[in-house]
Amino acid sequence: MSIQVYNSLTRQKELFQSIEPGKVKMYVCGPTVYNYFHIGNARPFVVFDMIRRYFEYKGYEVNYVQNFTDVDDKIIKRGHEEGLTPQEVADKYIDSYFADADALHVRRATAHPRVTEEMREIIEFIEDLIQRGHAYESQGDVYFDTTTFEGYGKLSGQTLENLIAGARVEVSDLKRNQTDFALWKSAKAGEIAWDSPWGPGRPGWHIECSAMSMKYLGEQIDIHGGGVDLTFPHHENELAQTEACTHKPFATYWMHNAFVNLGNEKMSKSTGNFLTARDLLQKYDGTVLRFLLLSAHYRNPVNFSEELAENAKAGYERITTALLNLKHRLESAPAGHADTVDADKYRTAFEAAMNDDFNSADAITAIFDLVSDANVYLRSEQVEQGALQAYLQLIEEFLDVLALGPADEDAGLDAQVEALIQERNDARKSKNWGRADEIRDELTAMGIVLEDTPQGVRWRRK
């Protein structure tokens, strides 16, 4: 089965074909690091991590680049508020990004370039655009001349006239045309700046990603991704300046995830309508939050609520409970064959969902169908190791593709719980009921629920 990808540029699903057979080059816009990211910001991190993992599952080698914008007006403002330099602000929130992204099982990118470390490439890119007649200097600023690029507006489906009429452009007397956008901004007094042929300053937002993508992935890439709010102006401007420079298609497929809303309104730091991932991780396991974000197709909006989070928690626990039951029955089940489990049927259903524009929602439905059949088998009086192992391996395989398996750090806790359960069993055998009760209370405080079954003690997390 071939992978179909919805391309924002053509507004239709297309057969995925990589530029280089067996390899995928992906660039995903990363955060501007001036604050903790909210759960809406987390969606593209999780979604494109899921897409990357599925390509790898299908045998592709993925070169995945996600940048950090580490110089920006908001970073400078936050530095003034916290008494930090812009670099100290960026370092602080990059560290926090990795901590929170790790909790959501988001793998590190192949490269995480920072704008401040790529200044030479950015300046050279701007010089090239000026030499080609696509950009001009104006009192220390440099602007891209949108009238020189015939395809401007093709990604967002707008014309230059509509953009001006809709006032979707930043007005400035320094521009030739109001749709032109800044490639280089001259320094303001007291601001961080870099030397350039046009005087001290710093890059505009859009040029950063074009320069870094070209440095780390080359002139053409397979996928450029980000939130739908980046379609215009950010991705539109990236496309224009890159293709004006190379005269080649920048990205074959442009992919955009929908918003996470709060109270039916888009999450936004500027309006104060947001919940940080960091705060939510104090209440919910990162795997549950990832499960929540992947339970809807990435192009459909998610309206976050406590009820939705609790439903995601219950849904995920249904899967993990099945895993625990399978492992528990395996300990005492007689040997047997796995041919009673139609692995191809389950794998076909899972991959059909993922091949259809990475439909993680339907993929999770396929996992639930598998879990339901496994639960029916578990209710049988006679079970065999082969079938139990087949169900277990399939569930774990699919969870691994979506990075929804138990977190690595749980291994130490599992060993601790197993040791306490063994100690409790020994205490009960020796009729040391006091110690047995103490251990149960200790496990309860750890969030562990014990269940006595005919096959022995089974445990699970609350």
XYZ file of C-alpha atoms in Angstrom:
462
model
C 0.000 0.000 0.000
C 1.267 3.442 -0.944
C 1.260 6.496 1.311
C -1.129 9.305 0.383
C -0.285 12.810 1.628
C -2.566 15.849 1.683
C -0.592 18.640 0.044
C -1.582 22.149 1.162
C -0.050 23.528 -2.050
C -2.321 21.547 -4.400
C -5.169 21.154 -1.872
C -5.531 17.442 -2.534
C -4.153 14.088 -1.487
C -1.223 12.885 -3.549
C 0.823 9.729 -3.785
C 3.999 10.194 -1.764
C 7.152 9.904 -3.821
C 10.399 11.007 -2.258
C 12.985 12.964 -4.228
C 15.586 10.313 -3.448
C 14.297 6.725 -3.270
C 14.194 5.372 0.263
C 14.989 8.735 1.873
C 12.777 11.515 3.227
C 13.906 15.080 3.888
C 11.612 16.916 6.321
C 11.796 20.450 7.670
C 9.383 21.384 10.456
C 9.223 24.879 11.915
C 10.214 24.860 15.564
C 9.367 27.207 18.426
C 10.354 30.779 19.133
C 11.881 30.135 22.536
C 10.620 32.860 24.853
C 8.179 30.822 26.970
C 7.035 27.295 27.751
C 5.125 25.852 24.815
C 1.384 25.314 25.143
C -0.524 22.185 24.191
C -1.462 23.791 20.855
C 2.231 24.350 20.085
C 2.789 20.713 21.051
C 0.534 19.407 18.300
C 2.954 19.918 15.369
C 5.811 18.539 17.478
C 3.813 15.354 18.128
C 2.187 15.115 14.683
C 5.356 15.419 12.626
C 7.222 13.161 15.028
C 4.496 10.579 14.373
C 4.845 11.083 10.602
C 8.613 10.721 10.814
C 8.268 7.513 12.823
C 5.824 6.026 10.338
C 8.165 6.698 7.436
C 10.897 4.914 9.391
C 8.527 2.023 10.130
C 7.985 1.713 6.372
C 11.726 1.542 5.804
C 12.619 5.125 4.886
C 15.705 6.917 6.154
C 14.457 10.259 7.469
C 16.546 13.423 7.751
C 14.413 15.544 10.069
C 15.284 19.169 10.813
C 13.490 21.376 13.332
C 14.855 24.822 14.100
C 14.836 27.079 17.137
C 14.168 30.779 16.593
C 16.424 32.103 19.333
C 16.423 35.824 18.503
C 13.148 37.718 18.221
C 11.302 40.739 19.630
C 9.483 38.483 22.110
C 12.766 36.984 23.328
C 14.264 40.433 23.797
C 11.145 41.566 25.703
C 11.214 38.452 27.922
C 14.880 39.114 28.661
C 14.054 42.601 29.919
C 11.293 41.134 32.117
C 13.462 38.378 33.599
C 16.754 40.268 33.742
C 18.374 37.909 31.241
C 20.238 38.327 27.971
C 18.445 37.088 24.828
C 20.808 34.104 24.720
C 20.064 33.229 28.358
C 16.330 33.398 27.648
C 16.742 31.150 24.591
C 18.933 28.649 26.465
C 16.426 28.468 29.317
C 13.435 27.769 27.097
C 15.279 25.421 24.749
C 16.130 23.300 27.789
C 12.490 23.417 28.880
C 11.371 22.525 25.350
C 13.439 19.358 25.357
C 12.227 18.370 28.831
C 8.560 18.761 27.892
C 8.953 17.299 24.389
C 10.744 14.286 25.866
C 7.745 13.732 28.161
C 5.515 13.686 25.060
C 7.820 11.058 23.476
C 8.960 13.494 20.775
C 12.312 12.301 19.490
C 15.164 14.701 18.898
C 15.449 15.890 15.303
C 18.417 14.949 13.142
C 19.436 18.590 13.552
C 18.117 21.452 15.700
C 19.756 24.548 14.180
C 19.570 27.869 16.023
C 19.202 31.131 14.117
C 22.030 32.831 16.014
C 24.431 30.080 14.928
C 23.508 30.288 11.228
C 23.988 34.027 10.615
C 26.589 33.646 7.839
C 24.277 31.436 5.781
C 21.349 33.808 6.322
C 23.326 36.872 5.190
C 24.645 35.018 2.132
C 21.096 33.963 1.215
C 19.933 37.604 1.398
C 22.904 38.770 -0.716
C 21.997 36.195 -3.356
C 18.386 37.457 -3.490
C 19.603 41.049 -3.913
C 21.955 40.027 -6.720
C 19.113 38.208 -8.475
C 16.896 41.296 -8.298
C 14.404 39.837 -5.805
C 15.375 41.961 -2.792
C 16.431 45.515 -2.032
C 17.988 47.539 0.787
C 16.071 50.431 2.348
C 17.680 52.506 5.132
C 19.446 49.515 6.658
C 16.527 47.126 6.204
C 16.328 44.579 3.396
C 13.008 43.537 1.855
C 11.901 40.816 -0.541
C 10.135 42.302 -3.566
C 7.022 40.136 -3.902
C 6.234 41.533 -7.381
C 9.347 39.810 -8.749
C 8.069 36.324 -7.866
C 5.262 35.283 -10.158
C 3.910 32.558 -7.869
C 3.499 34.669 -4.747
C 0.309 33.645 -2.958
C 0.052 30.150 -4.471
C 0.426 28.320 -1.149
C -2.235 30.311 0.688
C -4.384 30.675 -2.444
C -4.299 34.465 -2.466
C -3.331 37.188 -4.905
C -1.217 40.252 -4.150
C -4.310 42.422 -4.606
C -6.341 40.387 -2.111
C -3.528 40.476 0.430
C -3.370 44.263 0.256
C -7.161 44.639 0.376
C -7.363 42.308 3.348
C -4.651 44.234 5.198
C -2.751 41.003 5.818
C 0.598 42.702 5.351
C 2.809 44.837 7.560
C 2.648 48.462 6.419
C 5.916 50.413 6.155
C 7.097 53.530 4.318
C 10.406 51.749 3.666
C 8.822 49.205 1.316
C 8.366 49.490 -2.427
C 5.194 47.391 -2.176
C 3.099 46.783 0.908
C 3.229 42.996 0.345
C 7.054 43.023 0.541
C 8.473 41.447 3.679
C 11.616 41.960 5.757
C 14.690 39.809 5.190
C 16.934 41.921 7.424
C 15.989 44.414 10.141
C 18.318 47.247 11.093
C 19.295 47.313 14.757
C 17.453 49.426 17.291
C 19.417 51.099 20.075
C 20.495 48.613 22.732
C 19.296 45.531 20.841
C 21.340 42.458 20.005
C 22.712 42.789 16.451
C 25.065 41.270 13.891
C 27.214 43.036 11.320
C 26.053 42.798 7.720
C 26.646 44.533 4.370
C 23.621 46.724 5.208
C 24.741 47.656 8.701
C 24.116 46.043 12.103
C 20.838 44.213 12.504
C 19.212 40.795 12.642
C 17.289 38.594 10.224
C 13.587 38.698 9.552
C 11.590 35.676 10.649
C 10.984 34.052 7.272
C 14.514 34.016 5.879
C 15.785 31.951 8.802
C 14.008 28.751 7.825
C 14.895 28.993 4.136
C 18.597 29.385 4.944
C 18.651 26.599 7.521
C 16.641 24.211 5.368
C 19.015 24.754 2.466
C 22.094 24.267 4.656
C 20.947 21.043 6.311
C 18.717 19.496 3.629
C 19.698 21.044 0.305
C 17.773 23.113 -2.251
C 14.780 20.766 -2.420
C 13.014 18.850 0.330
C 10.212 16.313 0.433
C 8.062 17.729 3.245
C 7.766 21.125 4.893
C 5.495 21.080 7.927
C 4.008 23.216 10.647
C 0.775 24.534 12.105
C -1.916 25.844 9.762
C -1.323 29.361 11.109
C 2.103 29.311 9.435
C 0.642 28.911 5.933
C 0.564 32.697 5.579
C 2.711 34.643 5.875
C 5.557 32.430 7.086
C 5.442 29.484 4.688
C 4.225 31.613 1.782
C 7.253 33.848 2.206
C 9.634 30.925 2.685
C 8.413 29.388 -0.554
C 8.763 32.655 -2.476
C 12.282 33.555 -1.345
C 13.612 30.000 -1.689
C 12.213 29.360 -5.154
C 13.286 32.862 -6.266
C 16.808 31.861 -5.275
C 16.920 28.303 -6.661
C 14.325 28.355 -9.480
C 13.295 24.891 -8.250
C 10.286 23.658 -6.254
C 11.217 24.121 -2.581
C 9.088 21.382 -0.983
C 7.179 18.659 -2.808
C 4.566 18.438 -0.057
C 3.438 21.177 2.318
C 1.694 19.783 5.391
C -0.183 21.710 8.068
C -1.893 20.565 11.246
C -5.081 22.196 12.551
C -5.351 24.160 15.804
C -5.897 22.939 19.324
C -8.672 25.155 20.662
C -9.563 26.031 24.235
C -13.141 27.095 24.815
C -13.691 26.808 21.038
C -11.066 29.495 20.450
C -7.526 29.049 19.142
C -4.911 28.706 21.846
C -2.713 31.788 21.848
C -0.136 33.219 24.224
C -0.929 36.734 23.009
C -4.562 36.465 24.170
C -3.810 34.438 27.298
C -6.056 31.613 26.062
C -3.688 28.681 26.519
C -2.558 25.826 28.744
C 1.145 25.025 28.797
C 2.216 21.471 28.180
C 4.371 21.804 31.298
C 1.328 22.472 33.512
C -0.699 19.687 31.908
C 2.189 17.261 32.422
C 1.806 17.839 36.164
C -1.681 16.335 35.921
C -1.499 13.869 33.034
C 1.119 11.419 31.848
C 2.862 12.566 28.676
C 1.733 9.421 26.881
C -1.907 10.285 27.630
C -1.472 13.795 26.218
C 0.199 12.373 23.112
C -2.653 9.855 22.809
C -5.131 12.741 23.023
C -3.382 14.712 20.280
C -3.183 11.680 17.976
C -6.811 10.639 18.585
C -7.946 13.157 15.966
C -6.698 13.386 12.388
C -3.993 16.042 12.281
C -5.980 18.228 9.852
C -9.016 18.297 12.154
C -9.148 20.770 15.063
C -9.054 19.538 18.657
C -11.135 21.340 21.282
C -9.183 20.703 24.467
C -11.058 20.177 27.712
C -10.609 18.303 30.955
C -13.293 15.867 29.836
C -11.369 15.157 26.631
C -8.185 14.560 28.637
C -9.974 12.200 31.026
C -11.479 10.292 28.090
C -8.027 9.988 26.549
C -6.684 8.698 29.866
C -9.449 6.081 30.084
C -8.962 5.040 26.460
C -5.238 4.638 26.863
C -5.709 2.669 30.108
C -7.962 0.263 28.227
C -5.014 -0.539 25.966
C -2.434 -0.789 28.751
C -4.768 -2.971 30.827
C -4.995 -5.397 27.905
C -1.188 -5.477 27.716
C -0.952 -6.247 31.436
C -3.556 -9.005 31.146
C -1.750 -10.582 28.204
C 1.578 -10.539 30.038
C -0.068 -11.925 33.167
C -1.698 -14.860 31.372
C 1.529 -15.590 29.505
C 3.230 -16.497 32.768
C 1.066 -19.576 33.288
C -0.280 -20.405 29.811
C 0.739 -23.642 28.077
C 2.745 -23.473 24.866
C 0.822 -23.139 21.632
C 0.810 -21.716 18.124
C 0.082 -18.145 17.012
C -1.817 -19.128 13.864
C -5.168 -18.454 15.568
C -4.335 -14.731 15.393
C -4.642 -13.155 11.922
C -1.698 -10.742 12.206
C -1.960 -9.714 8.552
C -5.554 -8.554 9.045
C -4.635 -6.277 11.950
C -1.494 -4.955 10.298
C -3.377 -4.225 7.066
C -6.017 -2.221 8.968
C -3.407 -0.239 10.910
C -1.281 0.541 7.857
C -4.311 1.407 5.715
C -5.175 4.129 8.220
C -1.649 5.479 8.395
C -1.163 5.315 4.626
C -4.243 7.505 4.254
C -2.565 10.817 5.070
C -1.254 9.556 8.425
C -4.722 9.067 9.902
C -3.655 8.351 13.465
C -7.282 8.502 14.640
C -8.228 5.511 12.482
C -4.943 3.811 13.384
C -5.889 4.055 17.066
C -9.322 2.621 16.180
C -7.492 -0.312 14.575
C -5.548 -0.765 17.833
C -8.810 -0.762 19.820
C -10.241 -3.426 17.478
C -7.143 -5.524 18.116
C -7.439 -4.973 21.870
C -11.130 -5.980 21.800
C -10.310 -9.266 20.074
C -7.443 -9.864 22.512
C -9.814 -9.295 25.443
C -12.300 -11.800 24.002
C -9.488 -14.353 23.765
C -8.360 -13.577 27.314
C -11.829 -14.505 28.589
C -11.384 -18.026 27.223
C -10.788 -20.720 29.801
C -7.943 -22.154 27.769
C -5.339 -19.818 26.279
C -2.004 -20.579 24.658
C 1.305 -18.761 24.731
C 1.543 -18.474 20.939
C -1.728 -16.555 20.577
C -1.104 -14.416 23.659
C 2.348 -13.508 22.370
C 0.952 -12.665 18.928
C -1.634 -10.284 20.362
C 0.954 -8.749 22.673
C 3.520 -8.201 19.926
C 0.994 -6.642 17.547
C -0.295 -4.164 20.133
C 3.239 -3.215 21.139
C 4.309 -2.874 17.488
C 1.516 -0.431 16.675
C 1.979 1.525 19.890
C 5.677 1.807 19.123
C 4.951 3.327 15.687
C 2.843 6.032 17.361
C 5.291 6.307 20.305
C 2.486 5.411 22.692
C 4.309 2.628 24.481
C 5.200 2.900 28.166
C 7.904 5.521 28.747
C 11.458 4.257 29.099
C 11.708 5.726 32.572
C 8.912 3.381 33.723
C 11.284 0.405 33.595
C 12.818 1.288 36.936
C 9.395 1.737 38.506
C 8.228 -1.614 37.121
C 11.174 -3.388 38.758
C 10.478 -1.622 42.062
C 6.788 -2.591 41.951
C 7.579 -6.213 41.098
C 10.032 -6.411 44.005
C 7.450 -5.027 46.451
C 4.791 -7.427 45.176
C 7.169 -10.345 45.657
C 7.918 -9.139 49.198
C 4.166 -8.870 49.870
C 3.598 -12.405 48.564
C 6.351 -13.695 50.851
C 4.839 -11.833 53.821
C 1.430 -13.353 53.152
C 2.889 -16.838 52.877
C 4.532 -16.401 56.252
C 1.250 -14.882 57.568
C 2.906 -11.553 58.258
C -0.327 -9.709 57.502
C 0.886 -6.418 58.957
C 3.822 -6.194 56.565
C 1.630 -7.285 53.645
C -0.806 -4.465 54.391
C 2.043 -1.964 54.717
C 3.310 -2.900 51.256
C -0.173 -2.590 49.743
C -0.484 0.894 51.281
C 2.965 1.804 49.955
C 2.005 0.671 46.462
C -1.293 2.561 46.667
C 0.614 5.732 47.523
C 2.723 5.110 44.411
C -0.444 4.991 42.308
C -0.373 1.217 41.918
C -3.545 -0.879 42.089
C -3.227 -4.572 43.042
C -5.708 -7.165 41.832
C -5.750 -10.735 43.135
C -6.658 -13.186 40.351
C -6.754 -16.997 40.092
C -3.437 -16.733 38.209
C -1.825 -14.625 40.934
C -1.415 -10.935 41.746
C -1.715 -8.478 38.879
C -0.941 -4.768 39.106
C -1.663 -1.637 37.129
C -1.280 2.109 37.445
C -4.276 4.160 38.544
